[in-house]
């Protein structure tokens, strides 16, 4: 029986190979028409094995197969329109929250935490940035529709609840309010404050939009790896066997890597794991009165208010992102791959025009004072703002050189300045050194309301 099945299988394979050879040898039939119509542009061909059930994570998929009658198979095989997959993605555009009651449905504690917020809502407080954000999302969907692996997931499409332009009636302080989820930004590096890296993850970048001139000659911990990538790209570009297309790609990569090397040598940046900052969508940072990098901000979640600054600029089609430092404070199990808040329950308040120039290393004490003053300008807060502690360890104290032993033949004398180890001057650091009574933890305990994490958008496939 086994021998018979094997013989049948061999016969089928042989028949299939014969047909394939015959198809390549036999000339294709040329079909001519008296008045040929212009050929429409051919759509990109989807190749590879795609599991649509897994691919469209979060997208409801309705699949049908239609079989209208056609011509003979030889004719239909040559017609690209005979075998077509029509893709139609329907995405409803959300309506923004406008009233304090609608905001409270998402964040019930918000009106109590910020009692002056209701008075700042005008009859039509929705910012044009909300429509701009979703118009950008739709544009991205249309551009990537034939690349099914790059289509935004439903979670990432609906990542922003509202964007409001607010102004306090007495102080006239302007505020941009964004209600969204929270993804994680673990980017950034600063050899002056932390000479070692915090780890490289998918899509990690050693720099942030907020930067300042280096204060010490300490090399950036990610500089050697960037220089190594540059050297490998330059070596490959010098080969004579590479294709013109590869040559062009390498030329672009070399230009980018050279710029990165120069930037890492010249500047210091915020550190996602240690600095409290938020990320602004790229499209939000344009315009005269738009928020900018360096502006002070507040992050409100549940019953806590966290001081922050705008420290980085993200993609124009995504909203809701904060540094790993803030994420871990909200939920200690947050990582670059696990967002602390998946629901649209995080409120970001940005104070345009408040950035301090020139930029410099972050000062947590100053951040606290400035945000407390800004909160008072919008009616105050019913709970104290969270106080950030420094979690960057101080540099090791230099070991003093041993003093020379006095000669036994000479009478002892009091130590002089030349024989007493001199105390080295304390270095100036970006963060205040915490007192001995303070408790510093790299992984704060999350409040009881911390939700279960889910994959961070910055590091997940759409």
mmCIF file of N, CA and C in Angstrom, residues 186-319:
data_model
loop_
_atom_site.group_PDB
_atom_site.id
_atom_site.type_symbol
_atom_site.label_atom_id
_atom_site.label_comp_id
_atom_site.label_asym_id
_atom_site.label_seq_id
_atom_site.Cartn_x
_atom_site.Cartn_y
_atom_site.Cartn_z
ATOM 1 N N UNK A 186 11.707 55.244 25.389
ATOM 2 C CA UNK A 186 12.907 54.887 26.152
ATOM 3 C C UNK A 186 14.168 55.465 25.512
ATOM 4 N N UNK A 187 14.028 56.458 24.628
ATOM 5 C CA UNK A 187 15.174 57.006 23.907
ATOM 6 C C UNK A 187 16.023 57.905 24.804
ATOM 7 N N UNK A 188 17.155 58.317 24.249
ATOM 8 C CA UNK A 188 17.982 59.329 24.882
ATOM 9 C C UNK A 188 19.208 58.790 25.590
ATOM 10 N N UNK A 189 20.203 59.667 25.739
ATOM 11 C CA UNK A 189 21.455 59.318 26.419
ATOM 12 C C UNK A 189 22.171 60.605 26.802
ATOM 13 N N UNK A 190 22.988 60.518 27.842
ATOM 14 C CA UNK A 190 23.757 61.673 28.317
ATOM 15 C C UNK A 190 24.955 61.161 29.096
ATOM 16 N N UNK A 191 26.113 61.154 28.456
ATOM 17 C CA UNK A 191 27.316 60.631 29.105
ATOM 18 C C UNK A 191 27.755 61.488 30.274
ATOM 19 N N UNK A 192 27.402 62.776 30.287
ATOM 20 C CA UNK A 192 27.780 63.641 31.397
ATOM 21 C C UNK A 192 27.127 63.201 32.699
ATOM 22 N N UNK A 193 25.881 62.738 32.617
ATOM 23 C CA UNK A 193 25.160 62.316 33.828
ATOM 24 C C UNK A 193 25.194 60.807 34.017
ATOM 25 N N UNK A 194 25.175 60.060 32.931
ATOM 26 C CA UNK A 194 25.155 58.603 33.015
ATOM 27 C C UNK A 194 26.074 58.052 31.937
ATOM 28 N N UNK A 195 27.307 57.706 32.285
ATOM 29 C CA UNK A 195 28.290 57.284 31.275
ATOM 30 C C UNK A 195 27.996 55.925 30.654
ATOM 31 N N UNK A 196 27.064 55.162 31.218
ATOM 32 C CA UNK A 196 26.707 53.867 30.638
ATOM 33 C C UNK A 196 25.319 53.970 30.025
ATOM 34 N N UNK A 197 25.037 53.102 29.062
ATOM 35 C CA UNK A 197 23.746 53.110 28.403
ATOM 36 C C UNK A 197 22.682 52.416 29.231
ATOM 37 N N UNK A 198 21.437 52.646 28.864
ATOM 38 C CA UNK A 198 20.317 52.014 29.550
ATOM 39 C C UNK A 198 19.783 50.820 28.778
ATOM 40 N N UNK A 199 20.491 50.420 27.711
ATOM 41 C CA UNK A 199 20.052 49.267 26.932
ATOM 42 C C UNK A 199 19.473 49.686 25.604
ATOM 43 N N UNK A 200 19.665 48.852 24.607
ATOM 44 C CA UNK A 200 19.174 49.143 23.261
ATOM 45 C C UNK A 200 17.986 48.241 22.969
ATOM 46 N N UNK A 201 16.862 48.840 22.635
ATOM 47 C CA UNK A 201 15.664 48.099 22.288
ATOM 48 C C UNK A 201 15.295 48.382 20.834
ATOM 49 N N UNK A 202 14.286 47.702 20.350
ATOM 50 C CA UNK A 202 13.831 47.927 18.984
ATOM 51 C C UNK A 202 13.464 49.395 18.795
ATOM 52 N N UNK A 203 13.940 49.989 17.723
ATOM 53 C CA UNK A 203 13.670 51.391 17.375
ATOM 54 C C UNK A 203 14.299 52.380 18.353
ATOM 55 N N UNK A 204 15.215 51.933 19.217
ATOM 56 C CA UNK A 204 15.857 52.852 20.156
ATOM 57 C C UNK A 204 16.708 53.873 19.414
ATOM 58 N N UNK A 205 16.660 55.116 19.885
ATOM 59 C CA UNK A 205 17.520 56.172 19.374
ATOM 60 C C UNK A 205 18.223 56.809 20.561
ATOM 61 N N UNK A 206 19.530 57.029 20.474
ATOM 62 C CA UNK A 206 20.262 57.590 21.619
ATOM 63 C C UNK A 206 20.066 59.087 21.799
ATOM 64 N N UNK A 207 19.207 59.708 21.025
ATOM 65 C CA UNK A 207 18.995 61.149 21.150
ATOM 66 C C UNK A 207 17.507 61.460 21.254
ATOM 67 N N UNK A 208 17.220 62.647 21.794
ATOM 68 C CA UNK A 208 15.862 63.181 21.867
ATOM 69 C C UNK A 208 15.848 64.563 21.230
ATOM 70 N N UNK A 209 14.663 65.079 20.980
ATOM 71 C CA UNK A 209 14.558 66.411 20.383
ATOM 72 C C UNK A 209 15.076 67.490 21.336
ATOM 73 N N UNK A 210 14.906 67.268 22.629
ATOM 74 C CA UNK A 210 15.448 68.187 23.639
ATOM 75 C C UNK A 210 16.924 67.845 23.827
ATOM 76 N N UNK A 211 17.809 68.803 23.532
ATOM 77 C CA UNK A 211 19.248 68.553 23.598
ATOM 78 C C UNK A 211 19.978 69.819 23.997
ATOM 79 N N UNK A 212 21.218 69.654 24.433
ATOM 80 C CA UNK A 212 22.039 70.786 24.818
ATOM 81 C C UNK A 212 23.500 70.402 24.639
ATOM 82 N N UNK A 213 24.368 71.389 24.602
ATOM 83 C CA UNK A 213 25.785 71.129 24.397
ATOM 84 C C UNK A 213 26.390 70.341 25.540
ATOM 85 N N UNK A 214 27.253 69.378 25.207
ATOM 86 C CA UNK A 214 27.897 68.556 26.224
ATOM 87 C C UNK A 214 28.691 69.428 27.194
ATOM 88 N N UNK A 215 28.696 68.988 28.462
ATOM 89 C CA UNK A 215 29.405 69.715 29.513
ATOM 90 C C UNK A 215 30.762 69.099 29.844
ATOM 91 N N UNK A 216 30.968 67.840 29.495
ATOM 92 C CA UNK A 216 32.218 67.153 29.807
ATOM 93 C C UNK A 216 32.703 66.422 28.560
ATOM 94 N N UNK A 217 33.981 65.996 28.557
ATOM 95 C CA UNK A 217 34.488 65.234 27.403
ATOM 96 C C UNK A 217 34.111 63.761 27.418
ATOM 97 N N UNK A 218 33.303 63.320 28.376
ATOM 98 C CA UNK A 218 32.927 61.905 28.451
ATOM 99 C C UNK A 218 32.232 61.480 27.164
ATOM 100 N N UNK A 219 32.670 60.392 26.520
ATOM 101 C CA UNK A 219 32.064 59.978 25.247
ATOM 102 C C UNK A 219 30.686 59.370 25.457
ATOM 103 N N UNK A 220 29.811 59.602 24.513
ATOM 104 C CA UNK A 220 28.472 59.017 24.573
ATOM 105 C C UNK A 220 28.577 57.492 24.528
ATOM 106 N N UNK A 221 27.839 56.780 25.388
ATOM 107 C CA UNK A 221 27.980 55.316 25.415
ATOM 108 C C UNK A 221 27.543 54.632 24.130
ATOM 109 N N UNK A 222 26.762 55.312 23.301
ATOM 110 C CA UNK A 222 26.292 54.695 22.057
ATOM 111 C C UNK A 222 27.101 55.155 20.844
ATOM 112 N N UNK A 223 28.117 55.976 21.062
ATOM 113 C CA UNK A 223 28.934 56.461 19.953
ATOM 114 C C UNK A 223 29.721 55.352 19.266
ATOM 115 N N UNK A 224 30.387 54.447 19.995
ATOM 116 C CA UNK A 224 31.164 53.394 19.302
ATOM 117 C C UNK A 224 30.316 52.540 18.373
ATOM 118 N N UNK A 225 29.117 52.161 18.792
ATOM 119 C CA UNK A 225 28.270 51.327 17.932
ATOM 120 C C UNK A 225 27.853 52.086 16.682
ATOM 121 N N UNK A 226 27.556 53.386 16.824
ATOM 122 C CA UNK A 226 27.173 54.190 15.660
ATOM 123 C C UNK A 226 28.348 54.346 14.702
ATOM 124 N N UNK A 227 29.538 54.565 15.239
ATOM 125 C CA UNK A 227 30.729 54.669 14.381
ATOM 126 C C UNK A 227 31.012 53.345 13.686
ATOM 127 N N UNK A 228 30.751 52.224 14.355
ATOM 128 C CA UNK A 228 30.965 50.917 13.734
ATOM 129 C C UNK A 228 30.001 50.704 12.565
ATOM 130 N N UNK A 229 28.736 51.091 12.746
ATOM 131 C CA UNK A 229 27.778 50.974 11.639
ATOM 132 C C UNK A 229 28.185 51.859 10.471
ATOM 133 N N UNK A 230 28.691 53.037 10.764
ATOM 134 C CA UNK A 230 29.154 53.941 9.706
ATOM 135 C C UNK A 230 30.315 53.323 8.937
ATOM 136 N N UNK A 231 31.282 52.754 9.646
ATOM 137 C CA UNK A 231 32.440 52.149 8.978
ATOM 138 C C UNK A 231 32.020 50.982 8.090
ATOM 139 N N UNK A 232 31.106 50.145 8.591
ATOM 140 C CA UNK A 232 30.654 49.002 7.785
ATOM 141 C C UNK A 232 29.920 49.468 6.538
ATOM 142 N N UNK A 233 29.127 50.527 6.669
ATOM 143 C CA UNK A 233 28.429 51.056 5.491
ATOM 144 C C UNK A 233 29.408 51.641 4.487
ATOM 145 N N UNK A 234 30.438 52.346 4.974
ATOM 146 C CA UNK A 234 31.442 52.914 4.068
ATOM 147 C C UNK A 234 32.246 51.809 3.384
ATOM 148 N N UNK A 235 32.586 50.745 4.121
ATOM 149 C CA UNK A 235 33.342 49.639 3.521
ATOM 150 C C UNK A 235 32.520 48.941 2.436
ATOM 151 N N UNK A 236 31.254 48.721 2.704
ATOM 152 C CA UNK A 236 30.421 48.063 1.697
ATOM 153 C C UNK A 236 30.214 48.951 0.483
ATOM 154 N N UNK A 237 30.090 50.260 0.726
ATOM 155 C CA UNK A 237 29.892 51.186 -0.392
ATOM 156 C C UNK A 237 31.090 51.210 -1.329
ATOM 157 N N UNK A 238 32.278 50.880 -0.820
ATOM 158 C CA UNK A 238 33.479 50.891 -1.660
ATOM 159 C C UNK A 238 33.598 49.660 -2.547
ATOM 160 N N UNK A 239 32.773 48.652 -2.315
ATOM 161 C CA UNK A 239 32.828 47.436 -3.134
ATOM 162 C C UNK A 239 32.327 47.725 -4.552
ATOM 163 N N UNK A 240 32.944 47.065 -5.515
ATOM 164 C CA UNK A 240 32.545 47.265 -6.906
ATOM 165 C C UNK A 240 31.451 46.308 -7.351
ATOM 166 N N UNK A 241 31.097 45.368 -6.504
ATOM 167 C CA UNK A 241 30.120 44.352 -6.898
ATOM 168 C C UNK A 241 28.689 44.697 -6.500
ATOM 169 N N UNK A 242 28.473 45.774 -5.751
ATOM 170 C CA UNK A 242 27.118 46.091 -5.304
ATOM 171 C C UNK A 242 26.323 46.737 -6.434
ATOM 172 N N UNK A 243 25.016 46.599 -6.381
ATOM 173 C CA UNK A 243 24.129 47.148 -7.414
ATOM 174 C C UNK A 243 23.975 48.649 -7.230
ATOM 175 N N UNK A 244 23.539 49.365 -8.270
ATOM 176 C CA UNK A 244 23.311 50.817 -8.140
ATOM 177 C C UNK A 244 22.270 51.143 -7.063
ATOM 178 N N UNK A 245 21.245 50.298 -6.956
ATOM 179 C CA UNK A 245 20.224 50.558 -5.944
ATOM 180 C C UNK A 245 20.814 50.457 -4.546
ATOM 181 N N UNK A 246 21.627 49.397 -4.312
ATOM 182 C CA UNK A 246 22.259 49.252 -3.013
ATOM 183 C C UNK A 246 23.236 50.388 -2.749
ATOM 184 N N UNK A 247 23.920 50.834 -3.786
ATOM 185 C CA UNK A 247 24.850 51.951 -3.668
ATOM 186 C C UNK A 247 24.116 53.208 -3.217
ATOM 187 N N UNK A 248 22.936 53.435 -3.785
ATOM 188 C CA UNK A 248 22.145 54.611 -3.404
ATOM 189 C C UNK A 248 21.680 54.525 -1.949
ATOM 190 N N UNK A 249 21.214 53.339 -1.553
ATOM 191 C CA UNK A 249 20.765 53.162 -0.170
ATOM 192 C C UNK A 249 21.911 53.377 0.816
ATOM 193 N N UNK A 250 23.091 52.850 0.467
ATOM 194 C CA UNK A 250 24.240 53.019 1.351
ATOM 195 C C UNK A 250 24.664 54.483 1.432
ATOM 196 N N UNK A 251 24.582 55.189 0.318
ATOM 197 C CA UNK A 251 24.953 56.606 0.332
ATOM 198 C C UNK A 251 24.040 57.403 1.270
ATOM 199 N N UNK A 252 22.748 57.096 1.225
ATOM 200 C CA UNK A 252 21.808 57.779 2.129
ATOM 201 C C UNK A 252 22.081 57.394 3.580
ATOM 202 N N UNK A 253 22.359 56.104 3.821
ATOM 203 C CA UNK A 253 22.637 55.652 5.181
ATOM 204 C C UNK A 253 23.907 56.293 5.727
ATOM 205 N N UNK A 254 24.935 56.427 4.882
ATOM 206 C CA UNK A 254 26.195 57.028 5.326
ATOM 207 C C UNK A 254 25.989 58.489 5.717
ATOM 208 N N UNK A 255 25.191 59.203 4.933
ATOM 209 C CA UNK A 255 24.909 60.602 5.263
ATOM 210 C C UNK A 255 24.210 60.711 6.618
ATOM 211 N N UNK A 256 23.248 59.833 6.848
ATOM 212 C CA UNK A 256 22.514 59.856 8.110
ATOM 213 C C UNK A 256 23.403 59.461 9.286
ATOM 214 N N UNK A 257 24.228 58.428 9.101
ATOM 215 C CA UNK A 257 25.081 57.977 10.190
ATOM 216 C C UNK A 257 26.160 59.004 10.529
ATOM 217 N N UNK A 258 26.686 59.686 9.535
ATOM 218 C CA UNK A 258 27.665 60.736 9.813
ATOM 219 C C UNK A 258 27.044 61.861 10.636
ATOM 220 N N UNK A 259 25.809 62.205 10.314
ATOM 221 C CA UNK A 259 25.116 63.231 11.097
ATOM 222 C C UNK A 259 24.884 62.765 12.532
ATOM 223 N N UNK A 260 24.546 61.471 12.707
ATOM 224 C CA UNK A 260 24.327 60.934 14.050
ATOM 225 C C UNK A 260 25.621 60.953 14.864
ATOM 226 N N UNK A 261 26.732 60.583 14.239
ATOM 227 C CA UNK A 261 28.015 60.592 14.938
ATOM 228 C C UNK A 261 28.358 62.004 15.406
ATOM 229 N N UNK A 262 28.184 62.981 14.519
ATOM 230 C CA UNK A 262 28.480 64.374 14.884
ATOM 231 C C UNK A 262 27.566 64.852 16.007
ATOM 232 N N UNK A 263 26.296 64.448 15.969
ATOM 233 C CA UNK A 263 25.344 64.864 17.005
ATOM 234 C C UNK A 263 25.709 64.255 18.352
ATOM 235 N N UNK A 264 26.062 62.968 18.365
ATOM 236 C CA UNK A 264 26.409 62.309 19.621
ATOM 237 C C UNK A 264 27.686 62.882 20.231
ATOM 238 N N UNK A 265 28.585 63.368 19.408
ATOM 239 C CA UNK A 265 29.821 63.961 19.919
ATOM 240 C C UNK A 265 29.587 65.358 20.494
ATOM 241 N N UNK A 266 28.580 66.043 20.009
ATOM 242 C CA UNK A 266 28.393 67.448 20.359
ATOM 243 C C UNK A 266 27.361 67.677 21.453
ATOM 244 N N UNK A 267 26.306 66.831 21.511
ATOM 245 C CA UNK A 267 25.174 67.128 22.375
ATOM 246 C C UNK A 267 24.947 66.059 23.443
ATOM 247 N N UNK A 268 24.220 66.466 24.478
ATOM 248 C CA UNK A 268 23.646 65.563 25.461
ATOM 249 C C UNK A 268 22.128 65.613 25.315
ATOM 250 N N UNK A 269 21.455 64.579 25.824
ATOM 251 C CA UNK A 269 20.017 64.454 25.612
ATOM 252 C C UNK A 269 19.328 63.990 26.896
ATOM 253 N N UNK A 270 18.015 64.078 26.878
ATOM 254 C CA UNK A 270 17.245 63.490 27.966
ATOM 255 C C UNK A 270 17.397 61.976 27.931
ATOM 256 N N UNK A 271 17.135 61.344 29.062
ATOM 257 C CA UNK A 271 17.227 59.891 29.166
ATOM 258 C C UNK A 271 15.844 59.369 29.525
ATOM 259 N N UNK A 272 15.270 58.549 28.652
ATOM 260 C CA UNK A 272 13.912 58.077 28.866
ATOM 261 C C UNK A 272 13.720 57.339 30.175
ATOM 262 N N UNK A 273 14.747 56.625 30.629
ATOM 263 C CA UNK A 273 14.625 55.816 31.842
ATOM 264 C C UNK A 273 14.712 56.640 33.116
ATOM 265 N N UNK A 274 15.207 57.873 33.038
ATOM 266 C CA UNK A 274 15.430 58.658 34.257
ATOM 267 C C UNK A 274 14.740 60.005 34.267
ATOM 268 N N UNK A 275 14.373 60.545 33.105
ATOM 269 C CA UNK A 275 13.837 61.904 33.022
ATOM 270 C C UNK A 275 12.340 61.896 32.728
ATOM 271 N N UNK A 276 11.547 62.707 33.447
ATOM 272 C CA UNK A 276 10.103 62.763 33.195
ATOM 273 C C UNK A 276 9.768 63.720 32.047
ATOM 274 N N UNK A 277 9.457 63.170 30.890
ATOM 275 C CA UNK A 277 9.076 64.003 29.751
ATOM 276 C C UNK A 277 7.996 63.309 28.940
ATOM 277 N N UNK A 278 7.323 64.092 28.100
ATOM 278 C CA UNK A 278 6.297 63.547 27.218
ATOM 279 C C UNK A 278 6.718 63.773 25.779
ATOM 280 N N UNK A 279 6.027 63.087 24.874
ATOM 281 C CA UNK A 279 6.325 63.160 23.441
ATOM 282 C C UNK A 279 5.164 63.839 22.737
ATOM 283 N N UNK A 280 5.479 64.794 21.893
ATOM 284 C CA UNK A 280 4.466 65.552 21.166
ATOM 285 C C UNK A 280 4.374 65.033 19.735
ATOM 286 N N UNK A 281 3.155 64.806 19.197
ATOM 287 C CA UNK A 281 3.052 64.431 17.781
ATOM 288 C C UNK A 281 3.707 65.486 16.900
ATOM 289 N N UNK A 282 4.398 65.049 15.868
ATOM 290 C CA UNK A 282 5.142 65.982 15.027
ATOM 291 C C UNK A 282 4.308 67.109 14.467
ATOM 292 N N UNK A 283 3.079 66.821 14.045
ATOM 293 C CA UNK A 283 2.231 67.850 13.446
ATOM 294 C C UNK A 283 1.784 68.895 14.458
ATOM 295 N N UNK A 284 1.849 68.589 15.757
ATOM 296 C CA UNK A 284 1.390 69.524 16.779
ATOM 297 C C UNK A 284 2.411 70.617 17.071
ATOM 298 N N UNK A 285 3.646 70.437 16.648
ATOM 299 C CA UNK A 285 4.724 71.353 17.030
ATOM 300 C C UNK A 285 4.924 72.489 16.038
ATOM 301 N N UNK A 286 4.032 72.610 15.054
ATOM 302 C CA UNK A 286 4.180 73.652 14.041
ATOM 303 C C UNK A 286 3.186 74.778 14.307
ATOM 304 N N UNK A 287 3.538 75.976 13.912
ATOM 305 C CA UNK A 287 2.652 77.122 14.083
ATOM 306 C C UNK A 287 3.174 78.062 15.154
ATOM 307 N N UNK A 288 2.696 79.286 15.110
ATOM 308 C CA UNK A 288 3.177 80.333 16.004
ATOM 309 C C UNK A 288 2.883 80.023 17.462
ATOM 310 N N UNK A 289 1.661 79.636 17.765
ATOM 311 C CA UNK A 289 1.245 79.410 19.149
ATOM 312 C C UNK A 289 1.245 77.929 19.533
ATOM 313 N N UNK A 290 1.851 77.103 18.713
ATOM 314 C CA UNK A 290 1.857 75.662 18.989
ATOM 315 C C UNK A 290 2.826 75.350 20.115
ATOM 316 N N UNK A 291 2.589 74.268 20.857
ATOM 317 C CA UNK A 291 3.568 73.847 21.873
ATOM 318 C C UNK A 291 4.864 73.430 21.221
ATOM 319 N N UNK A 292 5.938 73.608 21.952
ATOM 320 C CA UNK A 292 7.264 73.325 21.416
ATOM 321 C C UNK A 292 8.052 72.460 22.394
ATOM 322 N N UNK A 293 9.160 71.926 21.904
ATOM 323 C CA UNK A 293 10.076 71.170 22.754
ATOM 324 C C UNK A 293 10.565 72.074 23.883
ATOM 325 N N UNK A 294 10.557 71.546 25.085
ATOM 326 C CA UNK A 294 10.987 72.303 26.246
ATOM 327 C C UNK A 294 9.861 72.912 27.042
ATOM 328 N N UNK A 295 8.653 72.992 26.469
ATOM 329 C CA UNK A 295 7.520 73.542 27.213
ATOM 330 C C UNK A 295 7.184 72.650 28.407
ATOM 331 N N UNK A 296 6.741 73.291 29.483
ATOM 332 C CA UNK A 296 6.349 72.532 30.670
ATOM 333 C C UNK A 296 4.984 71.895 30.443
ATOM 334 N N UNK A 297 4.751 70.790 31.158
ATOM 335 C CA UNK A 297 3.529 70.019 30.938
ATOM 336 C C UNK A 297 3.145 69.291 32.221
ATOM 337 N N UNK A 298 1.923 68.788 32.240
ATOM 338 C CA UNK A 298 1.421 67.950 33.325
ATOM 339 C C UNK A 298 0.849 66.684 32.726
ATOM 340 N N UNK A 299 1.030 65.588 33.429
ATOM 341 C CA UNK A 299 0.416 64.319 33.055
ATOM 342 C C UNK A 299 -0.525 63.929 34.192
ATOM 343 N N UNK A 300 -1.805 63.766 33.863
ATOM 344 C CA UNK A 300 -2.813 63.448 34.868
ATOM 345 C C UNK A 300 -3.341 62.049 34.590
ATOM 346 N N UNK A 301 -3.228 61.187 35.587
ATOM 347 C CA UNK A 301 -3.780 59.838 35.468
ATOM 348 C C UNK A 301 -4.332 59.422 36.818
ATOM 349 N N UNK A 302 -5.578 58.951 36.805
ATOM 350 C CA UNK A 302 -6.263 58.541 38.036
ATOM 351 C C UNK A 302 -6.256 59.727 39.000
ATOM 352 N N UNK A 303 -5.672 59.569 40.182
ATOM 353 C CA UNK A 303 -5.716 60.635 41.179
ATOM 354 C C UNK A 303 -4.362 61.304 41.372
ATOM 355 N N UNK A 304 -3.488 61.263 40.372
ATOM 356 C CA UNK A 304 -2.139 61.821 40.490
ATOM 357 C C UNK A 304 -1.857 62.797 39.352
ATOM 358 N N UNK A 305 -1.042 63.812 39.666
ATOM 359 C CA UNK A 305 -0.599 64.809 38.685
ATOM 360 C C UNK A 305 0.923 64.794 38.677
ATOM 361 N N UNK A 306 1.518 64.573 37.489
ATOM 362 C CA UNK A 306 2.961 64.422 37.350
ATOM 363 C C UNK A 306 3.546 65.598 36.562
ATOM 364 N N UNK A 307 4.520 66.326 37.104
ATOM 365 C CA UNK A 307 5.196 67.371 36.330
ATOM 366 C C UNK A 307 6.052 66.758 35.228
ATOM 367 N N UNK A 308 6.168 67.474 34.117
ATOM 368 C CA UNK A 308 6.954 66.972 32.988
ATOM 369 C C UNK A 308 7.306 68.132 32.071
ATOM 370 N N UNK A 309 8.105 67.828 31.058
ATOM 371 C CA UNK A 309 8.353 68.768 29.976
ATOM 372 C C UNK A 309 8.130 68.042 28.655
ATOM 373 N N UNK A 310 7.991 68.815 27.584
ATOM 374 C CA UNK A 310 7.947 68.235 26.242
ATOM 375 C C UNK A 310 9.388 67.941 25.851
ATOM 376 N N UNK A 311 9.727 66.660 25.778
ATOM 377 C CA UNK A 311 11.121 66.298 25.568
ATOM 378 C C UNK A 311 11.442 65.679 24.230
ATOM 379 N N UNK A 312 10.423 65.278 23.467
ATOM 380 C CA UNK A 312 10.710 64.610 22.205
ATOM 381 C C UNK A 312 9.544 64.841 21.245
ATOM 382 N N UNK A 313 9.817 64.696 19.966
ATOM 383 C CA UNK A 313 8.806 64.822 18.916
ATOM 384 C C UNK A 313 8.642 63.451 18.264
ATOM 385 N N UNK A 314 7.393 62.993 18.171
ATOM 386 C CA UNK A 314 7.114 61.674 17.626
ATOM 387 C C UNK A 314 6.464 61.748 16.256
ATOM 388 N N UNK A 315 5.977 60.617 15.754
ATOM 389 C CA UNK A 315 5.294 60.596 14.450
ATOM 390 C C UNK A 315 4.058 61.495 14.450
ATOM 391 N N UNK A 316 3.720 62.008 13.290
ATOM 392 C CA UNK A 316 2.581 62.925 13.190
ATOM 393 C C UNK A 316 1.235 62.221 13.262
ATOM 394 N N UNK A 317 1.207 60.889 13.125
ATOM 395 C CA UNK A 317 -0.060 60.170 13.099
ATOM 396 C C UNK A 317 -0.352 59.422 14.402
ATOM 397 N N UNK A 318 0.411 59.703 15.454
ATOM 398 C CA UNK A 318 0.210 58.997 16.716
ATOM 399 C C UNK A 318 0.283 59.969 17.882
ATOM 400 N N UNK A 319 -0.569 59.756 18.883
ATOM 401 C CA UNK A 319 -0.610 60.624 20.059
ATOM 402 C C UNK A 319 -0.536 59.769 21.309
#
